Amino acid sequence: MFFGAMDSPALMALIGDISPSEKRGITLGFFGTFTSILAIPVLFFTGVLFTVSHVLPFYANLSIGLLSLGFFVYAFVAKRPAGT
């Protein structure tokens, strides 16, 4: 829940506005993929991290969110043609 649930529609609209129309669907689908896939085993890992230290789950959540954002930015910037 890196960005929060309340601003999700605004975030999707922003991503739709900044992405090219021919890649809009894959961009919107790609943005939520990593956080959805990583959410499957998160309860187990959060419990393990919480038993080690009470702050580790929060750092793990922050790092996963930043990693997802990094993948998104890399995919958005790396796929542009040379002249744009």
CSV table of N, CA, C and O in Angstrom, one decimal:
chain,number,residue,atom,x,y,z
A,1,MET,N,0.8,-1.2,0.0
A,1,MET,CA,0.0,0.0,0.0
A,1,MET,C,0.9,1.2,0.0
A,1,MET,O,0.7,2.2,0.8
A,2,PHE,N,1.9,1.3,-0.9
A,2,PHE,CA,2.9,2.3,-0.9
A,2,PHE,C,2.3,3.7,-1.2
A,2,PHE,O,2.6,4.7,-0.5
A,3,PHE,N,1.4,3.8,-2.1
A,3,PHE,CA,0.8,5.1,-2.5
A,3,PHE,C,-0.5,5.4,-1.7
A,3,PHE,O,-1.0,6.5,-1.7
A,4,GLY,N,-1.1,4.4,-1.1
A,4,GLY,CA,-2.4,4.6,-0.4
A,4,GLY,C,-3.6,4.3,-1.3
A,4,GLY,O,-3.5,4.4,-2.6
A,5,ALA,N,-4.7,3.9,-0.7
A,5,ALA,CA,-5.8,3.6,-1.5
A,5,ALA,C,-6.7,4.8,-1.9
A,5,ALA,O,-7.3,4.7,-3.0
A,6,MET,N,-6.6,5.9,-1.2
A,6,MET,CA,-7.4,7.0,-1.6
A,6,MET,C,-7.0,7.7,-2.8
A,6,MET,O,-7.8,8.3,-3.5
A,7,ASP,N,-5.7,7.7,-3.1
A,7,ASP,CA,-5.2,8.5,-4.3
A,7,ASP,C,-5.0,7.6,-5.5
A,7,ASP,O,-4.3,8.0,-6.4
A,8,SER,N,-5.4,6.3,-5.4
A,8,SER,CA,-5.2,5.4,-6.5
A,8,SER,C,-5.9,5.9,-7.8
A,8,SER,O,-5.2,5.8,-8.9
A,9,PRO,N,-7.1,6.3,-7.8
A,9,PRO,CA,-7.7,6.8,-9.1
A,9,PRO,C,-6.9,8.0,-9.7
A,9,PRO,O,-6.7,8.1,-10.9
A,10,ALA,N,-6.5,8.9,-8.9
A,10,ALA,CA,-5.7,10.1,-9.4
A,10,ALA,C,-4.4,9.6,-9.9
A,10,ALA,O,-3.9,10.1,-10.9
A,11,LEU,N,-3.8,8.6,-9.3
A,11,LEU,CA,-2.5,8.1,-9.8
A,11,LEU,C,-2.7,7.4,-11.1
A,11,LEU,O,-1.9,7.6,-12.0
A,12,MET,N,-3.7,6.6,-11.3
A,12,MET,CA,-4.0,6.0,-12.5
A,12,MET,C,-4.3,7.0,-13.6
A,12,MET,O,-3.8,6.8,-14.8
A,13,ALA,N,-5.0,8.0,-13.3
A,13,ALA,CA,-5.2,9.1,-14.3
A,13,ALA,C,-3.9,9.8,-14.7
A,13,ALA,O,-3.7,10.1,-15.9
A,14,LEU,N,-3.1,10.0,-13.7
A,14,LEU,CA,-1.8,10.7,-14.0
A,14,LEU,C,-0.9,9.8,-14.9
A,14,LEU,O,-0.3,10.2,-15.9
A,15,ILE,N,-0.9,8.5,-14.6
A,15,ILE,CA,-0.1,7.6,-15.4
A,15,ILE,C,-0.7,7.5,-16.8
A,15,ILE,O,0.1,7.4,-17.8
A,16,GLY,N,-2.0,7.5,-16.9
A,16,GLY,CA,-2.6,7.5,-18.2
A,16,GLY,C,-2.3,8.8,-19.0
A,16,GLY,O,-2.2,8.7,-20.3
A,17,ASP,N,-2.2,9.9,-18.4
A,17,ASP,CA,-1.9,11.1,-19.1
A,17,ASP,C,-0.5,11.2,-19.5
A,17,ASP,O,-0.2,11.8,-20.6
A,18,ILE,N,0.5,10.7,-18.7
A,18,ILE,CA,1.9,10.8,-19.1
A,18,ILE,C,2.4,9.7,-20.0
A,18,ILE,O,3.5,9.8,-20.6
A,19,SER,N,1.6,8.6,-20.1
A,19,SER,CA,2.1,7.5,-21.0
A,19,SER,C,1.6,7.7,-22.4
A,19,SER,O,0.5,8.3,-22.6
A,20,PRO,N,2.3,7.2,-23.4
A,20,PRO,CA,1.8,7.3,-24.8
A,20,PRO,C,0.6,6.5,-25.0
A,20,PRO,O,0.4,5.4,-24.3
A,21,SER,N,-0.3,6.9,-25.8
A,21,SER,CA,-1.6,6.2,-26.0
A,21,SER,C,-1.5,4.7,-26.4
A,21,SER,O,-2.2,3.9,-26.0
A,22,GLU,N,-0.4,4.4,-27.2
A,22,GLU,CA,-0.3,3.1,-27.7
A,22,GLU,C,0.3,2.1,-26.6
A,22,GLU,O,0.2,0.9,-26.8
A,23,LYS,N,0.9,2.7,-25.6
A,23,LYS,CA,1.4,1.9,-24.5
A,23,LYS,C,0.7,2.1,-23.2
A,23,LYS,O,1.2,1.7,-22.1
A,24,ARG,N,-0.5,2.7,-23.2
A,24,ARG,CA,-1.2,3.0,-22.0
A,24,ARG,C,-1.7,1.8,-21.2
A,24,ARG,O,-1.5,1.7,-20.0
A,25,GLY,N,-2.2,0.8,-21.9
A,25,GLY,CA,-2.7,-0.4,-21.2
A,25,GLY,C,-1.6,-1.1,-20.5
A,25,GLY,O,-1.7,-1.5,-19.4
A,26,ILE,N,-0.5,-1.3,-21.2
A,26,ILE,CA,0.6,-2.1,-20.6
A,26,ILE,C,1.3,-1.3,-19.5
A,26,ILE,O,1.8,-1.9,-18.5
A,27,THR,N,1.3,0.0,-19.6
A,27,THR,CA,1.9,0.8,-18.6
A,27,THR,C,1.1,0.7,-17.3
A,27,THR,O,1.6,0.5,-16.2
A,28,LEU,N,-0.2,0.9,-17.4
A,28,LEU,CA,-1.1,0.8,-16.3
A,28,LEU,C,-1.1,-0.6,-15.6
A,28,LEU,O,-1.1,-0.8,-14.4
A,29,GLY,N,-1.0,-1.7,-16.5
A,29,GLY,CA,-1.0,-3.0,-16.0
A,29,GLY,C,0.4,-3.3,-15.3
A,29,GLY,O,0.4,-4.0,-14.3
A,30,PHE,N,1.4,-2.8,-15.9
A,30,PHE,CA,2.8,-3.1,-15.4
A,30,PHE,C,3.0,-2.4,-14.0
A,30,PHE,O,3.7,-2.9,-13.2
A,31,PHE,N,2.4,-1.2,-13.8
A,31,PHE,CA,2.6,-0.5,-12.6
A,31,PHE,C,2.1,-1.2,-11.4
A,31,PHE,O,2.8,-1.2,-10.4
A,32,GLY,N,1.0,-1.9,-11.5
A,32,GLY,CA,0.5,-2.6,-10.3
A,32,GLY,C,0.9,-4.1,-10.2
A,32,GLY,O,0.7,-4.7,-9.2
A,33,THR,N,1.7,-4.6,-11.2
A,33,THR,CA,2.0,-6.0,-11.2
A,33,THR,C,3.0,-6.4,-10.0
A,33,THR,O,2.7,-7.3,-9.3
A,34,PHE,N,4.0,-5.6,-9.9
A,34,PHE,CA,5.0,-6.0,-8.9
A,34,PHE,C,4.5,-5.9,-7.4
A,34,PHE,O,4.7,-6.8,-6.6
A,35,THR,N,3.7,-4.9,-7.1
A,35,THR,CA,3.1,-4.9,-5.8
A,35,THR,C,2.1,-6.0,-5.6
A,35,THR,O,2.0,-6.5,-4.5
A,36,SER,N,1.4,-6.4,-6.6
A,36,SER,CA,0.4,-7.4,-6.5
A,36,SER,C,1.1,-8.8,-6.3
A,36,SER,O,0.7,-9.6,-5.5
A,37,ILE,N,2.1,-9.0,-7.1
A,37,ILE,CA,2.8,-10.3,-6.9
A,37,ILE,C,3.5,-10.4,-5.6
A,37,ILE,O,3.5,-11.5,-5.0
A,38,LEU,N,4.1,-9.4,-5.1
A,38,LEU,CA,4.8,-9.4,-3.9
A,38,LEU,C,3.9,-9.4,-2.7
A,38,LEU,O,4.3,-9.7,-1.6
A,39,ALA,N,2.6,-9.1,-2.9
A,39,ALA,CA,1.6,-9.1,-1.8
A,39,ALA,C,1.2,-10.5,-1.4
A,39,ALA,O,0.6,-10.7,-0.3
A,40,ILE,N,1.5,-11.5,-2.2
A,40,ILE,CA,1.0,-12.9,-1.9
A,40,ILE,C,1.7,-13.4,-0.7
A,40,ILE,O,1.1,-13.9,0.2
A,41,PRO,N,3.1,-13.4,-0.6
A,41,PRO,CA,3.7,-14.0,0.6
A,41,PRO,C,4.0,-13.0,1.7
A,41,PRO,O,4.7,-13.2,2.6
A,42,VAL,N,3.4,-11.8,1.6
A,42,VAL,CA,3.8,-10.7,2.5
A,42,VAL,C,3.4,-10.9,3.9
A,42,VAL,O,4.1,-10.5,4.8
A,43,LEU,N,2.3,-11.6,4.2
A,43,LEU,CA,1.9,-11.9,5.6
A,43,LEU,C,2.9,-12.7,6.3
A,43,LEU,O,3.3,-12.5,7.5
A,44,PHE,N,3.4,-13.8,5.6
A,44,PHE,CA,4.5,-14.6,6.3
A,44,PHE,C,5.7,-13.8,6.5
A,44,PHE,O,6.3,-13.9,7.6
A,45,PHE,N,6.2,-13.1,5.5
A,45,PHE,CA,7.5,-12.4,5.7
A,45,PHE,C,7.3,-11.2,6.7
A,45,PHE,O,8.3,-10.9,7.4
A,46,THR,N,6.2,-10.6,6.7
A,46,THR,CA,5.9,-9.6,7.7
A,46,THR,C,6.0,-10.1,9.1
A,46,THR,O,6.6,-9.5,10.0
A,47,GLY,N,5.4,-11.3,9.3
A,47,GLY,CA,5.5,-11.9,10.6
A,47,GLY,C,6.9,-12.3,11.0
A,47,GLY,O,7.3,-12.1,12.2
A,48,VAL,N,7.7,-12.8,10.1
A,48,VAL,CA,9.1,-13.1,10.4
A,48,VAL,C,9.9,-11.9,10.7
A,48,VAL,O,10.6,-11.8,11.7
A,49,LEU,N,9.7,-10.8,9.9
A,49,LEU,CA,10.4,-9.6,10.2
A,49,LEU,C,10.0,-8.9,11.5
A,49,LEU,O,10.8,-8.4,12.2
A,50,PHE,N,8.7,-9.0,11.8
A,50,PHE,CA,8.2,-8.4,13.0
A,50,PHE,C,8.8,-9.1,14.3
A,50,PHE,O,9.0,-8.5,15.3
A,51,THR,N,9.0,-10.4,14.2
A,51,THR,CA,9.6,-11.1,15.3
A,51,THR,C,11.1,-10.8,15.5
A,51,THR,O,11.5,-10.8,16.6
A,52,VAL,N,11.8,-10.4,14.4
A,52,VAL,CA,13.1,-9.9,14.6
A,52,VAL,C,13.2,-8.5,15.1
A,52,VAL,O,13.9,-8.3,16.1
A,53,SER,N,12.5,-7.6,14.6
A,53,SER,CA,12.4,-6.2,15.0
A,53,SER,C,11.1,-5.6,14.6
A,53,SER,O,10.5,-5.9,13.6
A,54,HIS,N,10.6,-4.7,15.5
A,54,HIS,CA,9.3,-4.1,15.2
A,54,HIS,C,9.2,-3.1,14.1
A,54,HIS,O,8.2,-2.8,13.5
A,55,VAL,N,10.4,-2.6,13.7
A,55,VAL,CA,10.4,-1.6,12.6
A,55,VAL,C,10.8,-2.2,11.2
A,55,VAL,O,10.6,-1.6,10.2
A,56,LEU,N,11.3,-3.5,11.2
A,56,LEU,CA,11.7,-4.1,9.9
A,56,LEU,C,10.5,-4.2,8.9
A,56,LEU,O,10.8,-4.0,7.7
A,57,PRO,N,9.3,-4.5,9.2
A,57,PRO,CA,8.2,-4.6,8.2
A,57,PRO,C,8.0,-3.2,7.5
A,57,PRO,O,7.7,-3.2,6.3
A,58,PHE,N,8.2,-2.1,8.2
A,58,PHE,CA,8.0,-0.8,7.6
A,58,PHE,C,9.1,-0.5,6.6
A,58,PHE,O,8.9,0.1,5.6
A,59,TYR,N,10.4,-0.9,7.0
A,59,TYR,CA,11.5,-0.7,6.0
A,59,TYR,C,11.3,-1.6,4.8
A,59,TYR,O,11.7,-1.2,3.7
A,60,ALA,N,10.8,-2.8,5.0
A,60,ALA,CA,10.6,-3.7,3.9
A,60,ALA,C,9.5,-3.1,3.0
A,60,ALA,O,9.7,-3.2,1.7
A,61,ASN,N,8.5,-2.6,3.5
A,61,ASN,CA,7.4,-2.0,2.7
A,61,ASN,C,7.9,-0.8,1.9
A,61,ASN,O,7.6,-0.7,0.7
A,62,LEU,N,8.7,0.0,2.5
A,62,LEU,CA,9.3,1.1,1.8
A,62,LEU,C,10.2,0.7,0.7
A,62,LEU,O,10.2,1.2,-0.4
A,63,SER,N,11.0,-0.3,0.9
A,63,SER,CA,12.0,-0.8,-0.1
A,63,SER,C,11.2,-1.5,-1.3
A,63,SER,O,11.6,-1.3,-2.4
A,64,ILE,N,10.2,-2.2,-1.0
A,64,ILE,CA,9.4,-2.8,-2.1
A,64,ILE,C,8.7,-1.7,-2.9
A,64,ILE,O,8.7,-1.8,-4.1
A,65,GLY,N,8.2,-0.7,-2.2
A,65,GLY,CA,7.6,0.4,-3.0
A,65,GLY,C,8.5,1.1,-3.8
A,65,GLY,O,8.3,1.4,-5.0
A,66,LEU,N,9.7,1.4,-3.3
A,66,LEU,CA,10.8,2.1,-4.1
A,66,LEU,C,11.3,1.2,-5.3
A,66,LEU,O,11.5,1.7,-6.3
A,67,LEU,N,11.4,-0.1,-5.0
A,67,LEU,CA,11.8,-1.0,-6.1
A,67,LEU,C,10.7,-1.0,-7.2
A,67,LEU,O,11.1,-1.0,-8.4
A,68,SER,N,9.5,-1.1,-6.9
A,68,SER,CA,8.4,-1.1,-7.9
A,68,SER,C,8.4,0.3,-8.6
A,68,SER,O,8.3,0.3,-9.9
A,69,LEU,N,8.6,1.3,-7.9
A,69,LEU,CA,8.7,2.6,-8.6
A,69,LEU,C,9.9,2.7,-9.5
A,69,LEU,O,9.8,3.2,-10.6
A,70,GLY,N,11.0,2.1,-9.1
A,70,GLY,CA,12.2,2.1,-9.9
A,70,GLY,C,12.0,1.3,-11.2
A,70,GLY,O,12.4,1.7,-12.3
A,71,PHE,N,11.3,0.1,-11.1
A,71,PHE,CA,11.0,-0.7,-12.3
A,71,PHE,C,10.1,0.1,-13.2
A,71,PHE,O,10.3,0.1,-14.4
A,72,PHE,N,9.1,0.8,-12.7
A,72,PHE,CA,8.2,1.6,-13.5
A,72,PHE,C,9.0,2.7,-14.2
A,72,PHE,O,8.8,2.9,-15.4
A,73,VAL,N,9.8,3.5,-13.5
A,73,VAL,CA,10.5,4.6,-14.2
A,73,VAL,C,11.5,4.0,-15.2
A,73,VAL,O,11.6,4.6,-16.3
A,74,TYR,N,12.2,2.9,-14.9
A,74,TYR,CA,13.1,2.3,-15.9
A,74,TYR,C,12.4,1.9,-17.1
A,74,TYR,O,12.8,2.2,-18.3
A,75,ALA,N,11.2,1.3,-17.0
A,75,ALA,CA,10.5,0.8,-18.1
A,75,ALA,C,9.9,2.0,-18.9
A,75,ALA,O,9.8,1.9,-20.2
A,76,PHE,N,9.5,3.0,-18.3
A,76,PHE,CA,9.0,4.2,-19.0
A,76,PHE,C,10.0,5.0,-19.7
A,76,PHE,O,9.8,5.4,-20.8
A,77,VAL,N,11.2,5.1,-19.1
A,77,VAL,CA,12.3,5.9,-19.8
A,77,VAL,C,13.0,5.0,-20.8
A,77,VAL,O,13.4,5.5,-21.9
A,78,ALA,N,13.2,3.7,-20.5
A,78,ALA,CA,14.1,2.9,-21.4
A,78,ALA,C,13.4,2.6,-22.7
A,78,ALA,O,14.1,2.3,-23.7
A,79,LYS,N,12.1,2.6,-22.8
A,79,LYS,CA,11.4,2.2,-24.0
A,79,LYS,C,11.1,3.4,-25.0
A,79,LYS,O,10.5,3.2,-26.0
A,80,ARG,N,11.6,4.6,-24.7
A,80,ARG,CA,11.3,5.7,-25.6
A,80,ARG,C,12.2,5.7,-26.8
A,80,ARG,O,13.4,5.3,-26.7
A,81,PRO,N,11.7,6.0,-28.0
A,81,PRO,CA,12.6,6.2,-29.2
A,81,PRO,C,13.6,7.3,-29.0
A,81,PRO,O,13.4,8.2,-28.2
A,82,ALA,N,14.6,7.3,-29.8
A,82,ALA,CA,15.8,8.2,-29.6
A,82,ALA,C,15.4,9.6,-29.8
A,82,ALA,O,16.0,10.5,-29.2
A,83,GLY,N,14.5,9.9,-30.7
A,83,GLY,CA,14.2,11.3,-31.0
A,83,GLY,C,13.2,12.0,-30.1
A,83,GLY,O,12.9,13.2,-30.3
A,84,THR,N,12.6,11.3,-29.1
A,84,THR,CA,11.5,12.0,-28.3
A,84,THR,C,12.0,12.4,-27.0
A,84,THR,O,12.9,12.0,-26.4
